[in-house]
Short mmCIF file of N, CA and C and ligand atoms in Angstrom, two decimals:
data_model
loop_
_atom_site.label_atom_id
_atom_site.label_comp_id
_atom_site.label_asym_id
_atom_site.label_seq_id
_atom_site.Cartn_x
_atom_site.Cartn_y
_atom_site.Cartn_z
N UNK A 110 110.22 40.92 85.50
CA UNK A 110 111.40 41.75 85.23
C UNK A 110 111.02 43.10 84.66
N UNK A 111 110.08 43.05 83.66
CA UNK A 111 109.59 44.30 83.05
C UNK A 111 108.89 45.16 84.08
N UNK A 112 108.23 44.46 85.02
CA UNK A 112 107.52 45.17 86.10
C UNK A 112 108.48 45.93 87.00
N UNK A 113 109.62 45.25 87.29
CA UNK A 113 110.64 45.86 88.14
C UNK A 113 111.25 47.09 87.48
N UNK A 114 111.49 46.96 86.15
CA UNK A 114 112.06 48.09 85.40
C UNK A 114 111.09 49.27 85.39
N UNK A 115 109.80 48.87 85.24
CA UNK A 115 108.76 49.90 85.21
C UNK A 115 108.72 50.67 86.54
N UNK A 116 108.82 49.90 87.64
CA UNK A 116 108.80 50.51 88.99
C UNK A 116 110.02 51.40 89.20
N UNK A 117 111.18 50.88 88.71
CA UNK A 117 112.42 51.65 88.89
C UNK A 117 112.34 52.98 88.12
N UNK A 118 111.79 52.89 86.88
CA UNK A 118 111.68 54.10 86.07
C UNK A 118 110.74 55.11 86.75
N UNK A 119 109.68 54.56 87.33
CA UNK A 119 108.70 55.42 88.02
C UNK A 119 109.34 56.09 89.23
N UNK A 120 110.15 55.31 89.96
CA UNK A 120 110.82 55.86 91.15
C UNK A 120 111.81 56.96 90.76
N UNK A 121 112.57 56.69 89.67
CA UNK A 121 113.55 57.68 89.21
C UNK A 121 112.86 58.95 88.74
N UNK A 122 111.72 58.80 88.07
CA UNK A 122 110.96 59.99 87.62
C UNK A 122 110.50 60.80 88.82
N UNK A 123 110.05 60.06 89.85
CA UNK A 123 109.59 60.74 91.07
C UNK A 123 110.74 61.52 91.72
N UNK A 124 111.92 60.85 91.83
CA UNK A 124 113.09 61.52 92.42
C UNK A 124 113.46 62.76 91.62
N UNK A 125 113.41 62.62 90.31
CA UNK A 125 113.73 63.74 89.42
C UNK A 125 112.79 64.92 89.67
N UNK A 126 111.50 64.57 89.78
CA UNK A 126 110.49 65.63 89.98
C UNK A 126 110.73 66.34 91.30
N UNK A 127 111.05 65.55 92.38
CA UNK A 127 111.30 66.14 93.70
C UNK A 127 112.52 67.06 93.62
N UNK A 128 113.60 66.55 92.98
CA UNK A 128 114.83 67.32 92.87
C UNK A 128 114.59 68.63 92.11
N UNK A 129 113.85 68.53 91.02
CA UNK A 129 113.58 69.74 90.22
C UNK A 129 112.75 70.75 91.02
N UNK A 130 111.80 70.23 91.83
CA UNK A 130 110.97 71.13 92.65
C UNK A 130 111.82 71.86 93.66
N UNK A 131 112.74 71.11 94.32
CA UNK A 131 113.60 71.72 95.34
C UNK A 131 114.48 72.79 94.71
N UNK A 132 115.11 72.44 93.56
CA UNK A 132 115.97 73.40 92.86
C UNK A 132 115.15 74.62 92.45
N UNK A 133 113.95 74.37 91.95
CA UNK A 133 113.06 75.48 91.54
C UNK A 133 112.74 76.40 92.69
N UNK A 134 112.43 75.78 93.85
CA UNK A 134 112.08 76.61 95.03
C UNK A 134 113.28 77.43 95.49
N UNK A 135 114.47 76.79 95.50
CA UNK A 135 115.68 77.51 95.92
C UNK A 135 115.95 78.69 94.97
N UNK A 136 115.72 78.44 93.69
CA UNK A 136 115.95 79.49 92.70
C UNK A 136 114.97 80.64 92.86
N UNK A 137 113.78 80.33 93.40
CA UNK A 137 112.76 81.38 93.51
C UNK A 137 112.99 82.29 94.72
N UNK A 138 113.80 81.82 95.70
CA UNK A 138 114.00 82.62 96.92
C UNK A 138 114.52 84.03 96.61
N UNK A 139 115.63 84.16 95.80
CA UNK A 139 116.10 85.52 95.51
C UNK A 139 115.04 86.37 94.81
N UNK A 140 114.24 85.72 93.95
CA UNK A 140 113.19 86.47 93.23
C UNK A 140 112.17 87.01 94.23
N UNK A 141 111.74 86.16 95.17
CA UNK A 141 110.77 86.62 96.18
C UNK A 141 111.38 87.71 97.06
N UNK A 142 112.64 87.55 97.39
CA UNK A 142 113.32 88.56 98.23
C UNK A 142 113.36 89.90 97.49
N UNK A 143 113.64 89.83 96.16
CA UNK A 143 113.72 91.05 95.36
C UNK A 143 112.34 91.72 95.26
N UNK A 144 111.33 90.89 94.98
CA UNK A 144 109.98 91.44 94.82
C UNK A 144 109.49 92.04 96.13
N UNK A 145 109.83 91.38 97.24
CA UNK A 145 109.34 91.85 98.55
C UNK A 145 110.17 92.94 99.18
N UNK A 146 111.28 93.31 98.53
CA UNK A 146 112.21 94.30 99.11
C UNK A 146 111.55 95.60 99.54
N UNK A 147 110.73 96.25 98.67
CA UNK A 147 110.13 97.53 99.08
C UNK A 147 109.20 97.37 100.27
N UNK A 148 108.57 96.20 100.40
CA UNK A 148 107.63 95.99 101.51
C UNK A 148 108.37 95.79 102.82
N UNK A 149 109.55 95.15 102.74
CA UNK A 149 110.32 94.92 103.96
C UNK A 149 110.90 96.21 104.49
N UNK A 150 111.12 97.22 103.63
CA UNK A 150 111.71 98.48 104.06
C UNK A 150 110.64 99.40 104.61
N UNK A 151 110.51 99.52 105.89
CA UNK A 151 109.59 100.45 106.54
C UNK A 151 108.19 100.43 105.93
N UNK A 152 107.69 99.22 105.72
CA UNK A 152 106.32 99.10 105.24
C UNK A 152 106.12 99.75 103.88
N UNK A 153 107.18 99.85 103.08
CA UNK A 153 107.02 100.37 101.73
C UNK A 153 107.17 101.87 101.63
N UNK A 154 107.43 102.60 102.72
CA UNK A 154 107.56 104.05 102.63
C UNK A 154 108.95 104.40 102.10
N UNK A 155 109.15 105.67 101.74
CA UNK A 155 110.43 106.07 101.18
C UNK A 155 111.48 106.16 102.27
N UNK A 156 112.75 106.06 101.90
CA UNK A 156 113.81 106.17 102.89
C UNK A 156 114.98 106.91 102.27
N UNK A 157 115.87 107.38 103.15
CA UNK A 157 117.02 108.13 102.70
C UNK A 157 118.27 107.38 103.11
N UNK A 158 119.27 107.37 102.21
CA UNK A 158 120.51 106.70 102.58
C UNK A 158 121.23 107.54 103.63
N UNK A 159 121.46 106.93 104.79
CA UNK A 159 122.01 107.65 105.93
C UNK A 159 123.53 107.55 105.97
N UNK A 160 124.19 108.06 104.95
CA UNK A 160 125.64 108.00 104.99
C UNK A 160 126.22 109.41 104.90
N UNK A 161 127.51 109.51 105.18
CA UNK A 161 128.16 110.81 105.13
C UNK A 161 128.50 111.14 103.68
N UNK A 162 128.18 112.37 103.29
CA UNK A 162 128.38 112.79 101.91
C UNK A 162 129.47 113.87 101.86
N UNK A 163 130.35 113.73 100.92
CA UNK A 163 131.45 114.70 100.74
C UNK A 163 130.87 116.00 100.21
N UNK A 164 131.08 117.11 100.94
CA UNK A 164 130.53 118.38 100.46
C UNK A 164 131.58 119.38 99.98
N UNK A 165 132.77 119.36 100.56
CA UNK A 165 133.80 120.33 100.15
C UNK A 165 135.13 120.02 100.80
N UNK A 166 136.17 120.59 100.21
CA UNK A 166 137.49 120.53 100.87
C UNK A 166 137.44 121.58 101.98
N UNK A 167 137.90 121.22 103.17
CA UNK A 167 137.85 122.17 104.30
C UNK A 167 138.60 123.45 103.94
N UNK A 168 139.70 123.31 103.22
CA UNK A 168 140.51 124.48 102.85
C UNK A 168 139.74 125.45 101.95
N UNK A 169 138.74 124.94 101.22
CA UNK A 169 137.98 125.82 100.31
C UNK A 169 136.87 126.59 101.01
N UNK A 170 136.58 126.24 102.25
CA UNK A 170 135.52 126.94 102.97
C UNK A 170 136.07 128.26 103.51
N UNK A 171 135.31 129.35 103.39
CA UNK A 171 135.80 130.63 103.88
C UNK A 171 135.87 130.64 105.41
N UNK A 172 136.78 131.39 105.94
CA UNK A 172 136.97 131.44 107.40
C UNK A 172 135.92 132.36 108.02
N UNK A 173 135.28 131.86 109.08
CA UNK A 173 134.32 132.65 109.85
C UNK A 173 133.16 133.24 109.06
N UNK A 174 132.69 132.48 108.10
CA UNK A 174 131.55 132.93 107.28
C UNK A 174 130.61 131.75 107.09
N UNK A 175 129.33 132.05 107.09
CA UNK A 175 128.38 130.97 106.79
C UNK A 175 128.32 130.77 105.29
N UNK A 176 128.39 129.53 104.88
CA UNK A 176 128.35 129.20 103.45
C UNK A 176 127.28 128.13 103.22
N UNK A 177 126.43 128.37 102.23
CA UNK A 177 125.40 127.38 101.91
C UNK A 177 125.97 126.40 100.89
N UNK A 178 126.04 125.12 101.28
CA UNK A 178 126.60 124.13 100.34
C UNK A 178 125.56 123.04 100.05
N UNK A 179 125.50 122.61 98.79
CA UNK A 179 124.51 121.58 98.45
C UNK A 179 124.97 120.19 98.86
N UNK A 180 124.03 119.42 99.33
CA UNK A 180 124.31 118.04 99.73
C UNK A 180 123.44 117.18 98.83
N UNK A 181 124.05 116.33 98.01
CA UNK A 181 123.23 115.51 97.12
C UNK A 181 122.94 114.17 97.77
N UNK A 182 121.66 113.91 97.93
CA UNK A 182 121.24 112.71 98.66
C UNK A 182 120.37 111.84 97.75
N UNK A 183 120.55 110.52 97.89
CA UNK A 183 119.71 109.58 97.14
C UNK A 183 118.56 109.15 98.03
N UNK A 184 117.33 109.45 97.60
CA UNK A 184 116.14 109.01 98.32
C UNK A 184 115.61 107.77 97.63
N UNK A 185 115.31 106.75 98.42
CA UNK A 185 114.81 105.51 97.82
C UNK A 185 113.34 105.30 98.19
N UNK A 186 112.57 104.93 97.16
CA UNK A 186 111.18 104.58 97.37
C UNK A 186 110.95 103.27 96.63
N UNK A 187 111.03 102.16 97.38
CA UNK A 187 110.97 100.86 96.72
C UNK A 187 112.21 100.69 95.87
N UNK A 188 112.02 100.45 94.57
CA UNK A 188 113.17 100.28 93.67
C UNK A 188 113.64 101.61 93.11
N UNK A 189 112.83 102.64 93.30
CA UNK A 189 113.14 103.92 92.68
C UNK A 189 114.14 104.72 93.51
N UNK A 190 115.18 105.23 92.86
CA UNK A 190 116.16 106.06 93.55
C UNK A 190 116.14 107.46 92.92
N UNK A 191 115.90 108.47 93.75
CA UNK A 191 115.82 109.85 93.24
C UNK A 191 116.91 110.68 93.92
N UNK A 192 117.70 111.39 93.12
CA UNK A 192 118.74 112.27 93.67
C UNK A 192 118.14 113.63 93.95
N UNK A 193 118.35 114.14 95.18
CA UNK A 193 117.84 115.46 95.53
C UNK A 193 118.92 116.26 96.23
N UNK A 194 118.88 117.56 96.02
CA UNK A 194 119.87 118.40 96.70
C UNK A 194 119.26 119.02 97.94
N UNK A 195 120.01 118.96 99.03
CA UNK A 195 119.59 119.58 100.29
C UNK A 195 120.69 120.54 100.72
N UNK A 196 120.46 121.83 100.62
CA UNK A 196 121.51 122.77 101.04
C UNK A 196 121.68 122.77 102.56
N UNK A 197 122.93 122.86 102.99
CA UNK A 197 123.21 122.93 104.43
C UNK A 197 124.12 124.15 104.70
N UNK A 198 123.97 124.72 105.88
CA UNK A 198 124.80 125.86 106.26
C UNK A 198 126.07 125.37 106.96
N UNK A 199 127.21 125.84 106.48
CA UNK A 199 128.50 125.42 107.03
C UNK A 199 129.32 126.66 107.41
N UNK A 200 129.93 126.60 108.58
CA UNK A 200 130.84 127.68 108.97
C UNK A 200 132.08 127.04 109.61
N UNK A 201 133.25 127.52 109.20
CA UNK A 201 134.46 127.01 109.85
C UNK A 201 135.20 128.18 110.52
N UNK A 202 135.70 127.88 111.69
CA UNK A 202 136.50 128.88 112.42
C UNK A 202 137.95 128.43 112.48
N UNK A 203 138.22 127.32 111.82
CA UNK A 203 139.55 126.73 111.77
C UNK A 203 139.42 125.46 110.97
N UNK A 204 140.53 124.75 110.76
CA UNK A 204 140.48 123.56 109.90
C UNK A 204 140.18 122.27 110.66
N UNK A 205 140.11 122.34 111.98
CA UNK A 205 139.84 121.09 112.73
C UNK A 205 138.33 120.91 112.89
N UNK A 206 137.94 119.65 113.17
CA UNK A 206 136.53 119.29 113.26
C UNK A 206 135.79 120.14 114.29
N UNK A 207 136.45 120.40 115.44
CA UNK A 207 135.80 121.15 116.53
C UNK A 207 135.53 122.60 116.19
N UNK A 208 136.09 123.06 115.09
CA UNK A 208 135.90 124.47 114.72
C UNK A 208 134.92 124.63 113.55
N UNK A 209 134.22 123.56 113.27
CA UNK A 209 133.25 123.59 112.16
C UNK A 209 131.84 123.39 112.71
N UNK A 210 130.88 124.12 112.15
CA UNK A 210 129.46 123.94 112.51
C UNK A 210 128.68 123.69 111.24
N UNK A 211 127.79 122.72 111.29
CA UNK A 211 126.92 122.42 110.15
C UNK A 211 125.47 122.44 110.62
N UNK A 212 124.65 123.27 109.98
CA UNK A 212 123.24 123.38 110.35
C UNK A 212 122.35 123.07 109.15
N UNK A 213 121.23 122.47 109.42
CA UNK A 213 120.25 122.24 108.36
C UNK A 213 119.68 123.59 107.93
N UNK A 214 119.37 123.72 106.65
CA UNK A 214 118.78 124.98 106.19
C UNK A 214 117.24 124.92 106.23
N UNK A 215 116.72 123.86 106.79
CA UNK A 215 115.26 123.69 106.88
C UNK A 215 114.77 124.32 108.18
N UNK A 216 113.81 125.21 108.08
CA UNK A 216 113.28 125.88 109.27
C UNK A 216 112.53 124.87 110.16
N UNK A 217 112.85 124.82 111.46
CA UNK A 217 112.19 123.85 112.33
C UNK A 217 110.70 124.16 112.57
N UNK A 218 110.26 125.36 112.14
CA UNK A 218 108.84 125.69 112.32
C UNK A 218 108.00 124.85 111.37
N UNK A 219 108.03 125.21 110.05
CA UNK A 219 107.23 124.45 109.10
C UNK A 219 108.00 124.04 107.84
N UNK A 220 109.32 124.14 107.91
CA UNK A 220 110.13 123.58 106.83
C UNK A 220 110.54 124.50 105.70
N UNK A 221 110.31 125.80 105.81
CA UNK A 221 110.78 126.72 104.76
C UNK A 221 112.31 126.84 104.83
N UNK A 222 112.94 127.37 103.77
CA UNK A 222 114.39 127.55 103.83
C UNK A 222 114.80 128.70 104.74
N UNK A 223 115.86 128.49 105.49
CA UNK A 223 116.37 129.55 106.37
C UNK A 223 117.56 130.20 105.67
N UNK A 224 117.58 131.52 105.63
CA UNK A 224 118.66 132.25 104.95
C UNK A 224 119.52 133.03 105.94
N UNK A 225 120.76 133.22 105.53
CA UNK A 225 121.69 133.98 106.36
C UNK A 225 121.65 135.45 105.96
N UNK A 226 121.48 136.36 106.92
CA UNK A 226 121.49 137.78 106.64
C UNK A 226 122.78 138.34 107.23
N UNK A 227 123.80 138.41 106.39
CA UNK A 227 125.13 138.82 106.86
C UNK A 227 125.10 140.23 107.47
N UNK A 228 124.29 141.12 106.89
CA UNK A 228 124.26 142.50 107.38
C UNK A 228 123.70 142.59 108.81
N UNK A 229 122.87 141.61 109.18
CA UNK A 229 122.31 141.60 110.54
C UNK A 229 122.94 140.50 111.40
N UNK A 230 123.84 139.74 110.83
CA UNK A 230 124.47 138.61 111.51
C UNK A 230 123.46 137.67 112.15
N UNK A 231 122.46 137.31 111.36
CA UNK A 231 121.48 136.33 111.88
C UNK A 231 120.84 135.56 110.74
N UNK A 232 120.28 134.41 111.11
CA UNK A 232 119.51 133.62 110.14
C UNK A 232 118.07 134.08 110.20
N UNK A 233 117.39 133.99 109.06
CA UNK A 233 116.02 134.46 109.00
C UNK A 233 115.19 133.55 108.10
N UNK A 234 113.97 133.27 108.51
CA UNK A 234 113.05 132.49 107.69
C UNK A 234 111.91 133.41 107.27
N UNK A 235 111.77 133.58 105.96
CA UNK A 235 110.78 134.53 105.44
C UNK A 235 109.33 134.09 105.67
N UNK A 236 109.11 132.80 105.74
CA UNK A 236 107.71 132.33 105.79
C UNK A 236 106.91 132.93 106.94
N UNK A 237 107.45 132.85 108.16
CA UNK A 237 106.71 133.39 109.31
C UNK A 237 107.63 134.19 110.22
N UNK A 238 108.71 134.69 109.63
CA UNK A 238 109.63 135.61 110.32
C UNK A 238 110.34 135.03 111.54
N UNK A 239 110.75 133.79 111.45
CA UNK A 239 111.57 133.24 112.54
C UNK A 239 113.00 133.77 112.38
N UNK A 240 113.61 134.16 113.48
CA UNK A 240 115.00 134.66 113.43
C UNK A 240 115.86 133.80 114.36
N UNK A 241 117.10 133.55 113.90
CA UNK A 241 118.04 132.73 114.68
C UNK A 241 119.37 133.46 114.75
N UNK A 242 120.08 133.24 115.84
CA UNK A 242 121.39 133.89 116.02
C UNK A 242 122.41 133.30 115.04
N UNK A 243 123.61 133.86 115.06
CA UNK A 243 124.68 133.37 114.19
C UNK A 243 125.12 131.95 114.56
N UNK A 244 124.65 131.43 115.71
CA UNK A 244 124.93 130.03 116.08
C UNK A 244 123.70 129.15 115.89
N UNK A 245 122.65 129.73 115.31
CA UNK A 245 121.45 128.95 115.04
C UNK A 245 120.45 128.90 116.18
N UNK A 246 120.68 129.70 117.24
CA UNK A 246 119.75 129.69 118.38
C UNK A 246 118.55 130.59 118.08
N UNK A 247 117.38 130.20 118.57
CA UNK A 247 116.17 130.97 118.30
C UNK A 247 116.25 132.36 118.94
N UNK A 248 115.94 133.39 118.14
CA UNK A 248 115.91 134.75 118.66
C UNK A 248 114.48 135.28 118.73
N UNK A 249 113.72 135.00 117.68
CA UNK A 249 112.34 135.51 117.63
C UNK A 249 111.53 134.68 116.64
N UNK A 250 110.20 134.82 116.73
CA UNK A 250 109.33 134.13 115.78
C UNK A 250 108.82 132.81 116.30
N UNK A 251 108.11 132.10 115.42
CA UNK A 251 107.35 130.91 115.89
C UNK A 251 108.13 129.60 115.97
N UNK A 252 109.40 129.59 115.61
CA UNK A 252 110.10 128.30 115.61
C UNK A 252 110.19 127.73 117.03
N UNK A 253 109.75 126.51 117.23
CA UNK A 253 109.73 125.92 118.57
C UNK A 253 111.11 125.49 119.07
N UNK A 254 112.11 125.49 118.19
CA UNK A 254 113.46 125.09 118.63
C UNK A 254 114.49 125.80 117.73
N UNK A 255 115.73 125.67 118.14
CA UNK A 255 116.83 126.27 117.37
C UNK A 255 117.02 125.51 116.06
N UNK A 256 117.87 126.06 115.18
CA UNK A 256 118.14 125.37 113.91
C UNK A 256 118.78 124.01 114.21
N UNK A 257 118.54 123.06 113.31
CA UNK A 257 118.99 121.69 113.57
C UNK A 257 120.43 121.45 113.14
N UNK A 258 121.29 121.05 114.09
CA UNK A 258 122.67 120.71 113.71
C UNK A 258 122.72 119.37 113.00
N UNK A 259 123.66 119.22 112.08
CA UNK A 259 123.81 117.95 111.37
C UNK A 259 125.14 117.31 111.72
N UNK A 260 125.16 115.98 111.70
CA UNK A 260 126.41 115.25 111.99
C UNK A 260 127.37 115.44 110.83
N UNK A 261 128.63 115.54 111.16
CA UNK A 261 129.65 115.66 110.10
C UNK A 261 130.98 115.12 110.62
N UNK A 262 131.92 114.95 109.70
CA UNK A 262 133.29 114.60 110.09
C UNK A 262 134.25 115.13 109.03
N UNK A 263 135.49 115.27 109.44
CA UNK A 263 136.53 115.68 108.50
C UNK A 263 137.40 114.46 108.23
N UNK A 264 137.52 114.14 106.96
CA UNK A 264 138.30 112.97 106.56
C UNK A 264 139.15 113.34 105.36
N UNK A 265 140.44 113.12 105.45
CA UNK A 265 141.38 113.48 104.37
C UNK A 265 141.20 114.93 103.95
N UNK A 266 141.03 115.79 104.95
CA UNK A 266 140.88 117.24 104.72
C UNK A 266 139.61 117.61 103.96
N UNK A 267 138.64 116.70 103.93
CA UNK A 267 137.35 116.98 103.27
C UNK A 267 136.25 116.93 104.32
N UNK A 268 135.25 117.76 104.11
CA UNK A 268 134.11 117.79 105.03
C UNK A 268 133.03 116.85 104.53
N UNK A 269 132.65 115.89 105.38
CA UNK A 269 131.58 114.95 105.05
C UNK A 269 130.41 115.22 105.98
N UNK A 270 129.22 115.32 105.42
CA UNK A 270 128.02 115.66 106.22
C UNK A 270 126.98 114.57 106.03
N UNK A 271 126.28 114.27 107.11
CA UNK A 271 125.17 113.30 107.02
C UNK A 271 123.85 114.06 107.03
N UNK A 272 123.09 113.91 105.97
CA UNK A 272 121.81 114.61 105.88
C UNK A 272 120.78 113.93 106.79
N UNK A 273 119.99 114.76 107.47
CA UNK A 273 118.95 114.23 108.33
C UNK A 273 117.79 115.21 108.34
N UNK A 274 116.58 114.71 108.33
CA UNK A 274 115.41 115.59 108.42
C UNK A 274 114.74 115.38 109.76
N UNK A 275 114.21 116.46 110.31
CA UNK A 275 113.59 116.39 111.63
C UNK A 275 112.13 116.82 111.54
N UNK A 276 111.40 116.40 112.54
CA UNK A 276 109.99 116.74 112.59
C UNK A 276 109.83 118.26 112.76
N UNK A 277 108.95 118.85 111.97
CA UNK A 277 108.70 120.28 112.07
C UNK A 277 107.70 120.60 113.17
N UNK A 278 107.82 121.82 113.71
CA UNK A 278 106.79 122.33 114.63
C UNK A 278 106.81 121.74 116.01
N UNK A 279 107.85 121.01 116.37
CA UNK A 279 107.90 120.43 117.73
C UNK A 279 109.18 120.90 118.45
N UNK A 280 109.05 121.04 119.75
CA UNK A 280 110.16 121.59 120.55
C UNK A 280 111.34 120.63 120.60
N UNK A 281 111.01 119.35 120.78
CA UNK A 281 112.09 118.35 120.92
C UNK A 281 112.50 117.86 119.52
N UNK A 282 113.79 117.90 119.24
CA UNK A 282 114.31 117.47 117.93
C UNK A 282 114.10 115.98 117.77
N UNK A 283 113.39 115.62 116.69
CA UNK A 283 113.10 114.20 116.49
C UNK A 283 113.32 113.85 115.02
N UNK A 284 114.26 112.92 114.72
CA UNK A 284 114.49 112.55 113.32
C UNK A 284 113.19 112.08 112.66
N UNK A 285 113.01 112.50 111.41
CA UNK A 285 111.76 112.20 110.68
C UNK A 285 111.57 110.71 110.41
N UNK A 286 112.67 110.01 110.16
CA UNK A 286 112.53 108.61 109.79
C UNK A 286 112.88 107.67 110.93
N UNK A 287 112.78 108.16 112.16
CA UNK A 287 113.10 107.30 113.31
C UNK A 287 111.99 106.30 113.53
S1 FES B 556 108.50 127.99 108.35
FE1 FES B 556 110.06 129.25 109.09
S2 FES B 556 109.03 130.61 110.39
FE2 FES B 556 107.50 129.32 109.70
#
């Protein structure tokens, strides 16, 4: 009888140990997922949140003028999130979506900032003298392509822009994080 009780106690201890192991392993899954998160994201490289960011009320944008507006973007590198501002060029010719143009202010040549020269009605990059028309088309200089347009939409009378970076120095526009 004592032998049977001893066996039963041993069996119950074994079941307990198995149950605790299973529960322990299940509990560890979220921990492993959390620890491995940066590695699962593009091999651990940094990434940018690809969402539309509110930049301004459409009514506040001047008519038929290029305006440089800051776009605040969260860049993620593993667990680290860094907020950075990326200025974009915006021009509206009316309040509807089809009358708005949004261009990146990053020069497609080697990434310097592109500035608007109102007196000459053209964009200009000081680094190597690339010039672009008032629509962002290449006029002169080393830039292999026109200024990069950015995706945007108008929602509740506000302009939302999606920040995107493109490969520099190449003719064909190619997103940097593709
Ligand atoms: S970086 Fe703009 S012209 Fe070279």
